[in-house]
Short mmCIF file of C-alpha atoms and ligand atoms in Angstrom, two decimals:
data_model
loop_
_atom_site.label_atom_id
_atom_site.label_comp_id
_atom_site.label_asym_id
_atom_site.label_seq_id
_atom_site.Cartn_x
_atom_site.Cartn_y
_atom_site.Cartn_z
CA MET Q 1 4.39 -44.03 24.62
CA GLU Q 2 1.28 -42.47 25.21
CA MET Q 3 -0.52 -43.59 22.43
CA PRO Q 4 -2.95 -41.71 19.97
CA THR Q 5 -6.27 -42.26 20.22
CA PRO Q 6 -8.36 -44.26 18.35
CA SER Q 7 -9.73 -40.13 16.44
CA THR Q 8 -6.40 -39.21 16.29
CA GLN Q 9 -5.29 -42.47 14.04
CA ARG Q 10 -5.20 -42.38 11.00
CA ASN Q 11 -5.06 -45.50 8.54
CA PRO Q 12 -2.25 -45.59 6.51
CA LEU Q 13 -4.22 -46.49 2.88
CA ILE Q 14 -6.87 -43.92 3.75
CA SER Q 15 -5.66 -40.57 2.18
CA GLU Q 16 -4.86 -36.64 3.71
CA PRO Q 17 -8.55 -34.71 3.59
CA PHE Q 18 -8.68 -33.17 0.21
CA ASP Q 19 -11.01 -30.89 -2.31
CA MET Q 20 -9.94 -32.03 -5.53
CA VAL Q 21 -11.36 -28.80 -8.19
CA VAL Q 22 -11.86 -30.86 -11.24
CA PHE Q 23 -12.16 -28.83 -14.65
CA GLY Q 24 -13.89 -29.92 -17.53
CA GLY Q 25 -15.63 -32.09 -14.61
CA ARG Q 26 -18.19 -32.37 -17.54
CA GLY Q 27 -15.68 -33.20 -20.27
CA ASP Q 28 -15.18 -36.80 -21.20
CA LEU Q 29 -11.87 -38.01 -19.31
CA ALA Q 30 -13.83 -36.98 -16.37
CA LYS Q 31 -16.39 -39.05 -17.31
CA ARG Q 32 -14.86 -42.38 -18.50
CA LYS Q 33 -11.54 -42.46 -15.79
CA LEU Q 34 -11.53 -39.53 -13.00
CA LEU Q 35 -15.15 -40.16 -11.80
CA PRO Q 36 -15.35 -44.17 -12.32
CA ALA Q 37 -11.50 -43.82 -10.45
CA LEU Q 38 -12.40 -41.43 -7.84
CA TYR Q 39 -15.53 -44.09 -7.28
CA GLU Q 40 -13.05 -47.15 -7.12
CA LEU Q 41 -10.81 -45.61 -4.43
CA ASP Q 42 -14.23 -44.89 -2.26
CA ARG Q 43 -15.24 -48.30 -2.21
CA ASP Q 44 -11.57 -48.93 -1.12
CA ASN Q 45 -11.76 -47.48 1.81
CA ARG Q 46 -8.65 -45.40 0.68
CA LEU Q 47 -10.97 -41.82 1.76
CA PRO Q 48 -11.53 -39.96 4.09
CA PRO Q 49 -15.34 -38.48 4.62
CA ASP Q 50 -14.49 -35.07 3.96
CA GLY Q 51 -12.59 -35.17 1.02
CA ARG Q 52 -14.53 -33.27 -1.68
CA ILE Q 53 -15.32 -33.22 -5.23
CA ILE Q 54 -16.11 -30.50 -7.25
CA ALA Q 55 -16.30 -30.96 -11.09
CA VAL Q 56 -16.35 -27.20 -12.63
CA SER Q 57 -17.73 -26.55 -16.29
CA ARG Q 58 -19.06 -23.78 -18.30
CA GLY Q 59 -22.84 -23.91 -17.92
CA GLU Q 60 -24.97 -24.23 -15.10
CA MET Q 61 -26.54 -27.95 -14.32
CA GLY Q 62 -29.14 -28.75 -10.95
CA PRO Q 63 -27.14 -30.91 -8.78
CA ASP Q 64 -29.36 -34.01 -8.68
CA ASP Q 65 -28.32 -33.77 -12.55
CA PHE Q 66 -25.06 -33.92 -12.15
CA VAL Q 67 -24.70 -36.88 -9.78
CA LYS Q 68 -26.36 -38.32 -12.16
CA LEU Q 69 -24.05 -37.82 -14.25
CA VAL Q 70 -21.71 -39.57 -12.26
CA GLU Q 71 -23.46 -42.74 -11.52
CA ASP Q 72 -23.80 -43.34 -14.68
CA SER Q 73 -20.58 -42.78 -15.82
CA CYS Q 74 -19.97 -44.78 -12.73
CA ILE Q 75 -22.09 -47.66 -13.96
CA GLU Q 76 -21.28 -47.45 -17.50
CA PHE Q 77 -17.08 -46.72 -16.70
CA SER Q 78 -16.54 -48.78 -13.52
CA THR Q 79 -19.04 -51.12 -12.95
CA LYS Q 80 -19.04 -52.75 -16.71
CA GLY Q 81 -23.27 -52.12 -16.56
CA LYS Q 82 -24.08 -53.70 -13.23
CA PRO Q 83 -25.01 -51.39 -10.37
CA LEU Q 84 -23.17 -49.59 -7.95
CA ASN Q 85 -22.87 -50.73 -4.12
CA PRO Q 86 -25.41 -49.13 -2.86
CA ASP Q 87 -23.50 -47.88 0.18
CA VAL Q 88 -20.29 -46.60 -0.81
CA TRP Q 89 -22.55 -45.13 -3.53
CA GLY Q 90 -24.03 -43.51 -1.42
CA ARG Q 91 -21.05 -41.88 0.50
CA PHE Q 92 -19.39 -41.64 -2.81
CA SER Q 93 -22.58 -39.28 -3.72
CA LYS Q 94 -22.45 -36.92 -1.43
CA ARG Q 95 -18.86 -36.08 -1.83
CA LEU Q 96 -19.64 -34.76 -5.27
CA SER Q 97 -21.00 -31.06 -6.47
CA TYR Q 98 -21.33 -28.94 -9.32
CA VAL Q 99 -20.58 -25.49 -9.85
CA GLY Q 100 -20.86 -23.69 -13.04
CA MET Q 101 -18.58 -21.26 -14.47
CA ASP Q 102 -16.39 -20.14 -17.14
CA ALA Q 103 -12.42 -20.12 -15.80
CA THR Q 104 -11.23 -17.65 -18.74
CA LYS Q 105 -13.29 -14.76 -17.32
CA PRO Q 106 -11.39 -13.65 -14.48
CA ASP Q 107 -13.80 -12.46 -12.15
CA GLY Q 108 -16.14 -15.97 -12.35
CA TYR Q 109 -13.84 -16.78 -9.96
CA SER Q 110 -16.75 -16.36 -6.72
CA PRO Q 111 -18.94 -19.46 -6.60
CA LEU Q 112 -15.35 -21.54 -6.37
CA VAL Q 113 -14.74 -19.07 -4.31
CA SER Q 114 -17.24 -19.84 -2.01
CA ALA Q 115 -18.09 -23.05 -2.06
CA LEU Q 116 -14.36 -23.12 -0.48
CA LYS Q 117 -14.38 -20.86 1.50
CA ASP Q 118 -13.23 -22.13 5.62
CA ARG Q 119 -10.74 -24.57 3.91
CA GLN Q 120 -8.02 -23.03 3.25
CA ALA Q 121 -5.82 -26.09 5.84
CA VAL Q 122 -7.37 -29.01 3.02
CA VAL Q 123 -5.81 -30.27 1.10
CA ARG Q 124 -6.84 -28.82 -2.94
CA VAL Q 125 -6.44 -30.50 -5.99
CA PHE Q 126 -7.07 -28.24 -8.82
CA TYR Q 127 -7.37 -30.87 -11.94
CA LEU Q 128 -7.80 -29.09 -15.30
CA ALA Q 129 -8.86 -32.07 -17.89
CA THR Q 130 -9.16 -29.28 -20.43
CA ALA Q 131 -7.36 -28.00 -23.60
CA PRO Q 132 -4.05 -27.04 -23.10
CA ASP Q 133 -4.55 -23.71 -23.63
CA LEU Q 134 -6.21 -23.17 -21.02
CA PHE Q 135 -4.33 -24.81 -18.22
CA GLY Q 136 -2.17 -20.86 -18.20
CA PRO Q 137 -5.06 -19.13 -18.20
CA THR Q 138 -6.63 -21.08 -15.20
CA ALA Q 139 -3.63 -20.79 -13.56
CA ALA Q 140 -3.72 -17.59 -13.35
CA ASN Q 141 -6.88 -16.69 -12.69
CA LEU Q 142 -6.53 -19.15 -9.27
CA GLY Q 143 -4.10 -17.29 -8.41
CA ARG Q 144 -5.66 -13.30 -8.62
CA SER Q 145 -8.24 -15.46 -6.30
CA GLU Q 146 -6.31 -15.76 -3.78
CA LEU Q 147 -7.30 -19.51 -4.08
CA VAL Q 148 -4.07 -21.40 -3.68
CA THR Q 149 -2.95 -21.98 -0.37
CA PRO Q 150 0.42 -23.86 -0.04
CA VAL Q 151 -1.39 -27.31 -0.24
CA THR Q 152 -2.24 -26.84 -2.79
CA ARG Q 153 -1.94 -28.56 -6.33
CA LEU Q 154 -1.88 -28.28 -9.68
CA VAL Q 155 -2.75 -31.31 -11.59
CA LEU Q 156 -2.61 -31.62 -15.27
CA GLU Q 157 -3.26 -33.72 -18.00
CA LYS Q 158 -2.05 -34.21 -21.60
CA PRO Q 159 -1.10 -32.97 -23.78
CA LEU Q 160 1.09 -30.26 -22.57
CA GLY Q 161 1.22 -28.51 -25.94
CA LYS Q 162 2.05 -29.55 -29.25
CA ASP Q 163 6.88 -29.10 -29.37
CA LEU Q 164 8.23 -28.10 -27.98
CA ALA Q 165 7.76 -23.90 -27.55
CA SER Q 166 3.95 -23.95 -26.73
CA SER Q 167 5.11 -26.72 -24.25
CA ARG Q 168 6.96 -24.26 -22.27
CA ALA Q 169 4.80 -21.24 -22.94
CA ILE Q 170 2.07 -24.13 -20.33
CA ASN Q 171 5.66 -24.41 -17.93
CA GLU Q 172 6.96 -20.80 -17.56
CA ALA Q 173 2.50 -19.60 -17.75
CA VAL Q 174 1.43 -21.44 -14.68
CA GLY Q 175 4.44 -21.93 -13.05
CA LYS Q 176 3.56 -17.69 -12.35
CA VAL Q 177 1.64 -18.44 -9.66
CA PHE Q 178 2.90 -22.37 -8.21
CA ALA Q 179 5.39 -24.23 -7.69
CA GLU Q 180 7.66 -27.19 -10.17
CA ARG Q 181 6.72 -29.21 -7.18
CA GLN Q 182 3.05 -28.40 -6.27
CA ILE Q 183 3.12 -28.97 -10.21
CA TYR Q 184 1.88 -33.32 -10.93
CA ARG Q 185 1.86 -33.45 -14.93
CA ILE Q 186 0.00 -36.70 -15.76
CA ASP Q 187 1.29 -39.23 -17.90
CA HIS Q 188 -1.11 -42.03 -17.34
CA TYR Q 189 0.95 -44.71 -18.47
CA LEU Q 190 3.30 -44.52 -15.06
CA GLY Q 191 0.21 -45.20 -12.77
CA LYS Q 192 0.28 -48.64 -14.75
CA GLU Q 193 0.51 -51.46 -11.85
CA THR Q 194 2.82 -53.01 -14.75
CA VAL Q 195 4.78 -49.59 -15.88
CA GLN Q 196 5.46 -49.14 -11.47
CA ASN Q 197 6.71 -52.72 -12.20
CA LEU Q 198 10.01 -52.24 -14.38
CA MET Q 199 11.34 -50.64 -11.79
CA VAL Q 200 10.76 -52.98 -9.56
CA LEU Q 201 11.45 -56.07 -11.10
CA ARG Q 202 14.75 -54.44 -12.35
CA PHE Q 203 16.11 -52.86 -9.24
CA ALA Q 204 14.54 -55.10 -6.95
CA ASN Q 205 15.92 -58.55 -8.45
CA SER Q 206 19.55 -58.97 -8.54
CA LEU Q 207 19.46 -61.17 -11.79
CA PHE Q 208 18.98 -58.43 -14.61
CA GLU Q 209 20.99 -55.84 -14.06
CA PRO Q 210 24.37 -57.43 -14.70
CA LEU Q 211 22.79 -58.24 -18.07
CA TRP Q 212 21.77 -54.85 -18.87
CA ASN Q 213 23.81 -53.64 -21.19
CA ARG Q 214 25.19 -53.15 -24.54
CA THR Q 215 27.06 -56.28 -23.44
CA HIS Q 216 24.22 -58.51 -23.09
CA ILE Q 217 21.42 -57.09 -25.09
CA ASP Q 218 20.78 -57.23 -28.39
CA HIS Q 219 17.96 -54.94 -28.99
CA VAL Q 220 15.01 -53.95 -27.16
CA GLN Q 221 11.44 -53.30 -28.47
CA ILE Q 222 8.97 -51.45 -27.63
CA THR Q 223 5.24 -51.50 -29.11
CA VAL Q 224 2.05 -49.94 -27.46
CA ALA Q 225 -0.44 -51.38 -30.34
CA GLU Q 226 -4.08 -50.51 -30.70
CA THR Q 227 -7.11 -52.51 -32.08
CA VAL Q 228 -9.48 -48.93 -31.81
CA GLY Q 229 -9.26 -45.52 -34.49
CA VAL Q 230 -10.02 -42.06 -34.06
CA GLY Q 231 -13.60 -42.79 -34.05
CA GLY Q 232 -14.90 -39.07 -32.38
CA ARG Q 233 -12.34 -37.34 -32.17
CA TRP Q 234 -10.53 -37.00 -35.88
CA GLY Q 235 -10.16 -33.25 -35.26
CA TYR Q 236 -8.15 -33.56 -31.66
CA TYR Q 237 -6.09 -36.67 -33.87
CA ASP Q 238 -5.46 -34.70 -36.56
CA ALA Q 239 -3.50 -31.54 -35.13
CA SER Q 240 -1.46 -34.16 -33.17
CA GLY Q 241 -1.17 -37.83 -34.32
CA ALA Q 242 0.92 -40.57 -32.93
CA LEU Q 243 4.28 -39.05 -32.56
CA ARG Q 244 2.96 -36.20 -30.82
CA ASP Q 245 0.01 -38.64 -29.25
CA MET Q 246 1.92 -41.38 -27.76
CA VAL Q 247 5.26 -41.66 -28.55
CA GLN Q 248 6.47 -38.05 -26.87
CA ASN Q 249 5.63 -39.18 -23.83
CA HIS Q 250 3.64 -43.49 -23.58
CA LEU Q 251 6.20 -44.83 -25.39
CA LEU Q 252 9.50 -42.88 -23.73
CA GLN Q 253 7.78 -43.02 -20.65
CA VAL Q 254 8.93 -46.74 -21.02
CA LEU Q 255 12.03 -45.87 -22.50
CA CYS Q 256 12.77 -44.36 -19.66
CA LEU Q 257 12.25 -45.99 -17.16
CA THR Q 258 13.55 -49.47 -19.66
CA ALA Q 259 17.30 -47.27 -20.02
CA MET Q 260 16.96 -45.66 -16.92
CA GLU Q 261 20.20 -46.00 -14.00
CA PRO Q 262 19.16 -47.09 -10.98
CA PRO Q 263 18.45 -44.56 -9.09
CA ILE Q 264 19.97 -43.79 -5.64
CA ALA Q 265 16.13 -43.66 -3.34
CA LEU Q 266 12.54 -43.23 -4.88
CA ASP Q 267 11.95 -39.23 -4.32
CA ALA Q 268 10.48 -38.16 -7.14
CA ASP Q 269 13.54 -36.44 -7.69
CA SER Q 270 16.25 -39.63 -7.13
CA VAL Q 271 14.40 -40.90 -10.10
CA ARG Q 272 13.56 -38.09 -12.62
CA ASP Q 273 16.78 -37.27 -12.51
CA GLU Q 274 18.32 -40.28 -14.27
CA LYS Q 275 14.60 -40.04 -16.50
CA VAL Q 276 16.15 -36.72 -17.54
CA LYS Q 277 19.37 -38.24 -17.74
CA VAL Q 278 18.19 -41.46 -20.11
CA LEU Q 279 15.69 -38.71 -22.45
CA LYS Q 280 18.97 -36.74 -22.49
CA SER Q 281 21.52 -39.17 -24.29
CA LEU Q 282 18.52 -40.17 -26.98
CA ASN Q 283 20.13 -39.77 -29.93
CA ALA Q 284 19.38 -36.39 -32.33
CA LEU Q 285 17.39 -37.46 -35.04
CA SER Q 286 17.51 -34.82 -37.90
CA GLY Q 287 17.27 -34.57 -41.39
CA PRO Q 288 17.95 -37.62 -43.70
CA ASP Q 289 18.15 -39.00 -40.00
CA ALA Q 290 15.03 -39.19 -38.24
CA ALA Q 291 13.79 -39.84 -42.23
CA ASN Q 292 15.09 -43.35 -41.99
CA SER Q 293 15.17 -44.49 -39.04
CA THR Q 294 11.15 -43.41 -39.29
CA VAL Q 295 8.12 -44.82 -40.75
CA ARG Q 296 4.64 -42.73 -40.59
CA GLY Q 297 1.84 -44.49 -41.06
CA GLN Q 298 -2.34 -43.95 -41.99
CA TYR Q 299 -4.95 -46.90 -41.53
CA ARG Q 300 -6.74 -47.45 -44.39
CA ALA Q 301 -10.30 -49.52 -44.56
CA GLY Q 302 -10.30 -53.35 -43.21
CA ALA Q 303 -11.37 -54.95 -40.53
CA ILE Q 304 -10.67 -55.69 -36.68
CA ASP Q 305 -12.17 -59.49 -35.08
CA GLY Q 306 -13.53 -59.96 -38.77
CA GLN Q 307 -16.02 -56.45 -38.16
CA PRO Q 308 -15.13 -53.34 -41.49
CA VAL Q 309 -13.71 -50.51 -40.01
CA PRO Q 310 -13.23 -47.51 -41.94
CA GLY Q 311 -9.44 -45.73 -43.19
CA TYR Q 312 -8.52 -42.79 -41.32
CA LEU Q 313 -9.75 -40.88 -44.26
CA ASP Q 314 -13.36 -41.67 -43.89
CA GLU Q 315 -13.59 -41.33 -40.17
CA THR Q 316 -16.45 -38.73 -39.33
CA ASP Q 317 -16.11 -35.57 -39.34
CA ALA Q 318 -12.27 -35.80 -41.37
CA LYS Q 319 -10.95 -33.60 -43.82
CA ASP Q 320 -10.03 -34.92 -47.19
CA GLY Q 321 -5.97 -34.97 -47.74
CA SER Q 322 -4.66 -35.17 -44.62
CA ASN Q 323 -1.13 -36.63 -44.40
CA ARG Q 324 -1.53 -36.96 -40.02
CA GLU Q 325 0.26 -40.31 -39.21
CA THR Q 326 -2.02 -43.13 -36.80
CA TYR Q 327 1.26 -45.22 -36.57
CA VAL Q 328 4.95 -44.52 -35.83
CA ALA Q 329 7.83 -46.77 -35.84
CA ILE Q 330 10.89 -45.07 -34.99
CA ARG Q 331 15.29 -46.57 -33.87
CA ALA Q 332 16.40 -45.06 -31.92
CA GLU Q 333 19.28 -45.14 -29.75
CA ILE Q 334 20.25 -43.74 -26.59
CA ASP Q 335 24.55 -42.95 -26.67
CA ASN Q 336 25.69 -43.20 -22.87
CA TRP Q 337 28.05 -46.20 -22.09
CA ARG Q 338 25.64 -48.53 -20.83
CA TRP Q 339 23.25 -48.82 -24.02
CA ALA Q 340 26.00 -47.49 -27.43
CA GLY Q 341 25.31 -49.30 -30.14
CA VAL Q 342 21.60 -50.77 -28.93
CA PRO Q 343 19.18 -49.47 -30.76
CA PHE Q 344 15.84 -49.06 -29.30
CA TYR Q 345 12.83 -50.47 -31.85
CA LEU Q 346 9.14 -47.76 -30.62
CA ARG Q 347 6.70 -48.79 -32.72
CA THR Q 348 2.40 -47.34 -32.07
CA GLY Q 349 -0.39 -47.72 -33.27
CA LYS Q 350 -3.88 -47.98 -34.26
CA ARG Q 351 -6.42 -49.75 -35.40
CA LEU Q 352 -3.32 -52.81 -35.53
CA PRO Q 353 -4.86 -56.60 -35.01
CA GLN Q 354 -4.28 -57.17 -31.41
CA ARG Q 355 -4.68 -54.86 -28.74
CA CYS Q 356 -1.56 -55.10 -27.16
CA SER Q 357 2.01 -53.09 -24.82
CA GLU Q 358 4.48 -54.50 -23.93
CA ILE Q 359 9.43 -54.86 -24.55
CA VAL Q 360 10.56 -57.05 -25.92
CA VAL Q 361 14.21 -57.06 -24.00
CA GLN Q 362 16.52 -59.70 -27.07
CA PHE Q 363 19.28 -61.27 -25.44
CA LYS Q 364 22.69 -61.88 -27.85
CA ALA Q 365 23.09 -65.36 -28.95
CA PRO Q 366 26.10 -67.22 -26.66
CA PRO Q 367 29.53 -66.60 -27.86
CA HIS Q 368 30.35 -69.82 -29.26
CA PHE Q 369 27.15 -72.28 -29.63
CA ILE Q 370 27.75 -75.85 -29.51
CA TYR Q 371 24.86 -77.40 -30.27
CA PRO Q 372 23.98 -79.07 -33.10
CA THR Q 373 21.79 -75.65 -35.48
CA TYR Q 374 20.38 -77.65 -38.92
CA GLY Q 375 20.55 -74.41 -40.85
CA ALA Q 376 18.94 -71.10 -38.87
CA MET Q 377 20.69 -70.58 -35.54
CA PRO Q 378 18.18 -71.03 -32.37
CA PRO Q 379 16.63 -68.02 -31.00
CA SER Q 380 18.97 -66.41 -28.25
CA ASN Q 381 16.86 -65.55 -24.75
CA ARG Q 382 14.12 -63.24 -24.94
CA LEU Q 383 12.55 -61.50 -22.24
CA ILE Q 384 9.01 -60.16 -22.85
CA MET Q 385 6.91 -58.08 -20.54
CA ARG Q 386 3.45 -57.52 -21.17
CA LEU Q 387 2.54 -53.60 -20.00
CA GLN Q 388 -1.08 -55.05 -20.93
CA PRO Q 389 -3.57 -56.53 -21.61
CA ASN Q 390 -2.54 -60.12 -19.80
CA GLU Q 391 -0.15 -58.33 -18.19
CA GLY Q 392 2.77 -60.48 -17.53
CA VAL Q 393 6.20 -61.43 -17.26
CA ARG Q 394 8.12 -64.07 -19.92
CA PHE Q 395 11.41 -65.05 -20.18
CA GLN Q 396 12.21 -67.66 -23.49
CA MET Q 397 15.01 -69.42 -23.39
CA LEU Q 398 15.76 -72.76 -24.97
CA ASN Q 399 15.96 -76.20 -22.72
CA LYS Q 400 16.14 -79.53 -24.96
CA ARG Q 401 13.21 -81.20 -26.75
CA PRO Q 402 12.58 -84.25 -24.40
CA GLY Q 403 13.70 -87.65 -26.10
CA PRO Q 404 15.81 -90.12 -27.22
CA GLY Q 405 18.11 -89.57 -31.01
CA GLU Q 406 19.34 -86.86 -31.88
CA LEU Q 407 19.33 -83.44 -29.56
CA ARG Q 408 17.21 -80.91 -30.72
CA LEU Q 409 16.35 -77.84 -28.15
CA GLU Q 410 13.09 -75.45 -28.35
CA GLN Q 411 11.88 -72.73 -27.05
CA THR Q 412 10.27 -72.59 -24.03
CA ALA Q 413 9.39 -69.54 -21.71
CA LEU Q 414 9.70 -69.02 -17.39
CA ASN Q 415 6.00 -67.34 -17.05
CA LEU Q 416 4.74 -65.05 -14.79
CA SER Q 417 1.21 -64.52 -15.58
CA TYR Q 418 0.07 -61.46 -13.09
CA ALA Q 419 -3.56 -63.07 -13.42
CA ASP Q 420 -2.02 -66.03 -11.84
CA ALA Q 421 0.12 -64.81 -8.90
CA PHE Q 422 -1.79 -61.62 -8.02
CA GLY Q 423 -5.30 -62.73 -9.49
CA SER Q 424 -7.64 -61.05 -12.02
CA ILE Q 425 -8.25 -56.88 -10.96
CA ILE Q 426 -5.34 -54.73 -12.05
CA PRO Q 427 -6.36 -51.24 -10.96
CA ASP Q 428 -6.87 -48.38 -13.30
CA ALA Q 429 -3.25 -45.54 -13.77
CA TYR Q 430 -5.78 -43.39 -12.43
CA GLU Q 431 -6.53 -44.87 -8.67
CA ARG Q 432 -3.44 -44.58 -8.50
CA LEU Q 433 -2.60 -40.99 -9.80
CA LEU Q 434 -5.60 -39.01 -8.02
CA LEU Q 435 -3.78 -40.36 -4.57
CA ASP Q 436 -0.42 -39.84 -5.68
CA VAL Q 437 -1.74 -36.15 -6.08
CA ILE Q 438 -4.24 -35.76 -2.34
CA ARG Q 439 -0.70 -37.50 -0.89
CA GLY Q 440 1.43 -35.26 -2.51
CA ARG Q 441 3.72 -37.70 -3.46
CA PRO Q 442 5.82 -36.62 -7.55
CA THR Q 443 7.77 -39.96 -8.86
CA LEU Q 444 5.34 -40.98 -11.08
CA PHE Q 445 4.78 -37.49 -11.94
CA MET Q 446 7.16 -36.09 -14.75
CA ARG Q 447 9.14 -32.67 -14.34
CA VAL Q 448 9.10 -29.95 -16.71
CA ASP Q 449 12.80 -30.72 -17.93
CA GLU Q 450 11.83 -33.92 -19.15
CA VAL Q 451 9.22 -32.90 -20.43
CA GLU Q 452 10.75 -30.69 -21.78
CA ALA Q 453 13.91 -32.77 -23.27
CA ALA Q 454 11.30 -35.21 -24.68
CA TRP Q 455 9.78 -32.78 -27.06
CA ARG Q 456 12.48 -31.37 -28.07
CA TRP Q 457 14.22 -35.33 -29.09
CA THR Q 458 10.17 -35.28 -31.06
CA ASP Q 459 10.37 -31.83 -32.48
CA SER Q 460 13.48 -32.66 -34.80
CA ILE Q 461 11.60 -35.77 -35.90
CA LEU Q 462 8.76 -33.52 -36.37
CA ASP Q 463 10.74 -30.43 -38.52
CA SER Q 464 12.55 -33.08 -40.64
CA TRP Q 465 9.08 -34.79 -41.57
CA GLN Q 466 7.65 -31.96 -42.57
CA GLN Q 467 10.71 -30.55 -44.48
CA LEU Q 468 11.17 -33.48 -45.95
CA ASN Q 469 7.36 -34.26 -46.89
CA VAL Q 470 7.67 -37.23 -45.12
CA PRO Q 471 5.15 -39.23 -46.64
CA ALA Q 472 1.75 -42.04 -43.89
CA ARG Q 473 2.25 -44.64 -45.99
CA PRO Q 474 -1.18 -46.13 -45.84
CA TYR Q 475 -1.54 -49.69 -44.44
CA THR Q 476 -4.55 -51.45 -43.83
CA ALA Q 477 -6.69 -52.01 -40.83
CA GLY Q 478 -6.02 -54.57 -38.80
CA SER Q 479 -2.39 -55.40 -39.77
CA TRP Q 480 1.00 -54.21 -38.82
CA GLY Q 481 1.25 -50.84 -39.80
CA PRO Q 482 2.88 -50.28 -43.44
CA SER Q 483 5.46 -52.75 -44.74
CA ALA Q 484 8.15 -50.34 -44.65
CA ALA Q 485 7.91 -50.56 -41.23
CA ILE Q 486 9.11 -53.86 -41.18
CA ALA Q 487 12.22 -53.10 -43.10
CA LEU Q 488 13.01 -50.80 -40.48
CA ILE Q 489 13.76 -53.67 -38.71
CA GLU Q 490 14.63 -56.33 -40.75
CA ARG Q 491 17.23 -53.97 -42.27
CA ASP Q 492 19.34 -54.12 -39.65
CA GLY Q 493 19.01 -58.55 -39.60
CA ARG Q 494 16.18 -57.69 -37.08
CA THR Q 495 12.34 -58.62 -36.57
CA TRP Q 496 9.41 -57.24 -34.30
CA HIS Q 497 8.52 -59.44 -32.14
CA GLU Q 498 5.40 -61.03 -32.55
CA ASP Q 499 3.05 -62.11 -29.23
CA ASP Q 500 1.50 -65.77 -29.21
CA ALA Q 501 0.35 -65.42 -25.92
C1 LIG O 1 -3.97 -41.38 -24.50
C2 LIG O 1 -3.94 -42.05 -26.07
O1 LIG O 1 -2.98 -41.00 -23.92
O2 LIG O 1 -3.25 -42.72 -24.80
C3 LIG O 1 -4.71 -42.06 -26.91
O3 LIG O 1 -4.74 -39.64 -25.85
C4 LIG O 1 -4.67 -43.60 -26.60
O4 LIG O 1 -4.64 -41.81 -28.68
C5 LIG O 1 -4.83 -43.65 -25.13
O5 LIG O 1 -5.53 -44.50 -27.01
C6 LIG O 1 -3.97 -45.22 -24.27
O6 LIG O 1 -3.88 -45.65 -24.01
P1 LIG O 1 -4.99 -46.99 -22.31
O7 LIG O 1 -4.09 -46.69 -21.21
O8 LIG O 1 -5.97 -47.45 -23.24
O9 LIG O 1 -2.81 -47.81 -23.35
#
C-alpha cells in the first residue's frame, strides 16, 4: 500500500484551509467570543497555516489598529488579562485582516472581492454577527457579487427574527442565495460540552433508556439562571425579553436533547429530525392556558453576592413603564407516547442568586415503600445534569444511614464532576462550533424547520400574553423570581430543585 507523503498527510485535528469572513467583525460578539475562540483553536494547533480571518465592518481601520483590537480582546476574554503566548499570537495575528465596507450597499463589495480572489477552492465562511435585519440583504449582496462558491457556508447568529413571520422572512431571503446545507444557524448552547454530553449520557449508556419515560419519570426541570442583568444592552433586550432571548432557542434545544427519541445515527438530519418531532409535539399554550402555565417576571433593585444592583427600569438607557419580562417560568407538556402526562418545567431569568444551568430529572417514588418514613415520604431519585458552572452529573438516591437503632434513610449522591474526571479546562462553545463550520459538520446547528417549529410554539405564548395583558411580576434581584413561579410548580405538589453543590 502506498503511504501518503508527509506533505499530503493531514492531521485529523487540523481543520481545512479556510477564509472566514466575519461581518460585524468589530462588534461585541466578535470581540468577546469569535476572535478569542479562533485564537484558542490556533493555540491548540487546530488551524492550518493557510486559514485566514477577515473582519468586515463599517468604517475604515488601519491593519495595525485592527490587530491591536484583536490582541486586546484575546487578552481580555481568552487569557483573562495574562499575556498571550508570543508564538501563537505571532502566527494568529498574520491570519488577520480588516475590510471597511457597508454590507448593505450592493456596489460596496469590491474590497471583499479582491480580498477573496484566487481562493475559490478554499472553504469560505461568511459569519453574520450582525443585526438579523441585515441577514437577507447581506446574503443577496454576497450572491450578486459572485462571492458564493460551492464550498461557501453562511453562519447566522441569533436572534433569528422576533417571531415566526420575521424568522421565515429571513430564512426565505437567505434561502434565495444559499442552499439549506450551506446555512449554519447558531445556538451556542449546542456547542457547550455538557449539552453535547446529554446525548452521550442518554444514548451511549444502557442504564437510562429503559427508565426515560412517563412510567418512571415524574417530571423534568430545566433551569438557566443568570446573575447578570441586561447591562449595556437594554434597548435590544427590551425588544426581546426572556422568552425570545433564552426559551425559544437555548431552553428548547436543551429540552429537545432531553426528550427526543434515539436518532438512528449521528448525522445532522437524523439528529435534527428527532428534535423537530419534540418541538412539534409540544402542547401549544394559548389563551388562558398560556396565562395559567407561564409566569413572567421583571427584576427590581436588590443585591447579588452582597452588592446592590439596580432594577430593570433603572438600568442605563431604560425607558419607564416597560412590561418586558426578564424572567419566565413555563409548565410545558410533550404530547407523545414517551412523555404523555410528564410536565417539563422551564425557567430562566436575569439577576437570580446564582449562575446555574441544569436539567433535573425527577423519578417516581417506588410503587410500594417498606421503610419507616417518620412523617413525609423521603425524596425519590433525582438525576441532575449540571450544564454550568461546576459541570457534572449527580444522581441522588436513598441510602441507609450507618448506625444501630432505628433504620433511617438518607439522601446521598453519586457525583461525577467534570473537573475531577477530565481536568478543569472546558473549551468555549464557540471553539467547537467554529471548527464544525469550517469542517462542514452541521449536526450542532439548527435546521430551518427546527427554528420555525420553536417559533410557532413561542409565538402562541407571546400572542396570549399580549391579548390578555399578562403582567411581568416584580421580583427582587438576587431572589429566585416572582412568587407566582414558585406557585406554578407547587400547585402540582412539586418544588423547584435548589442546588446545594
Ligand atoms: C445569549 C443571550 O444567547 O445567551 C444572553 O442573548 C444570555 O442574554 C446568554 O446572557 C447566556 O449564555 P451563557 O453561555 O452565558 O449561558
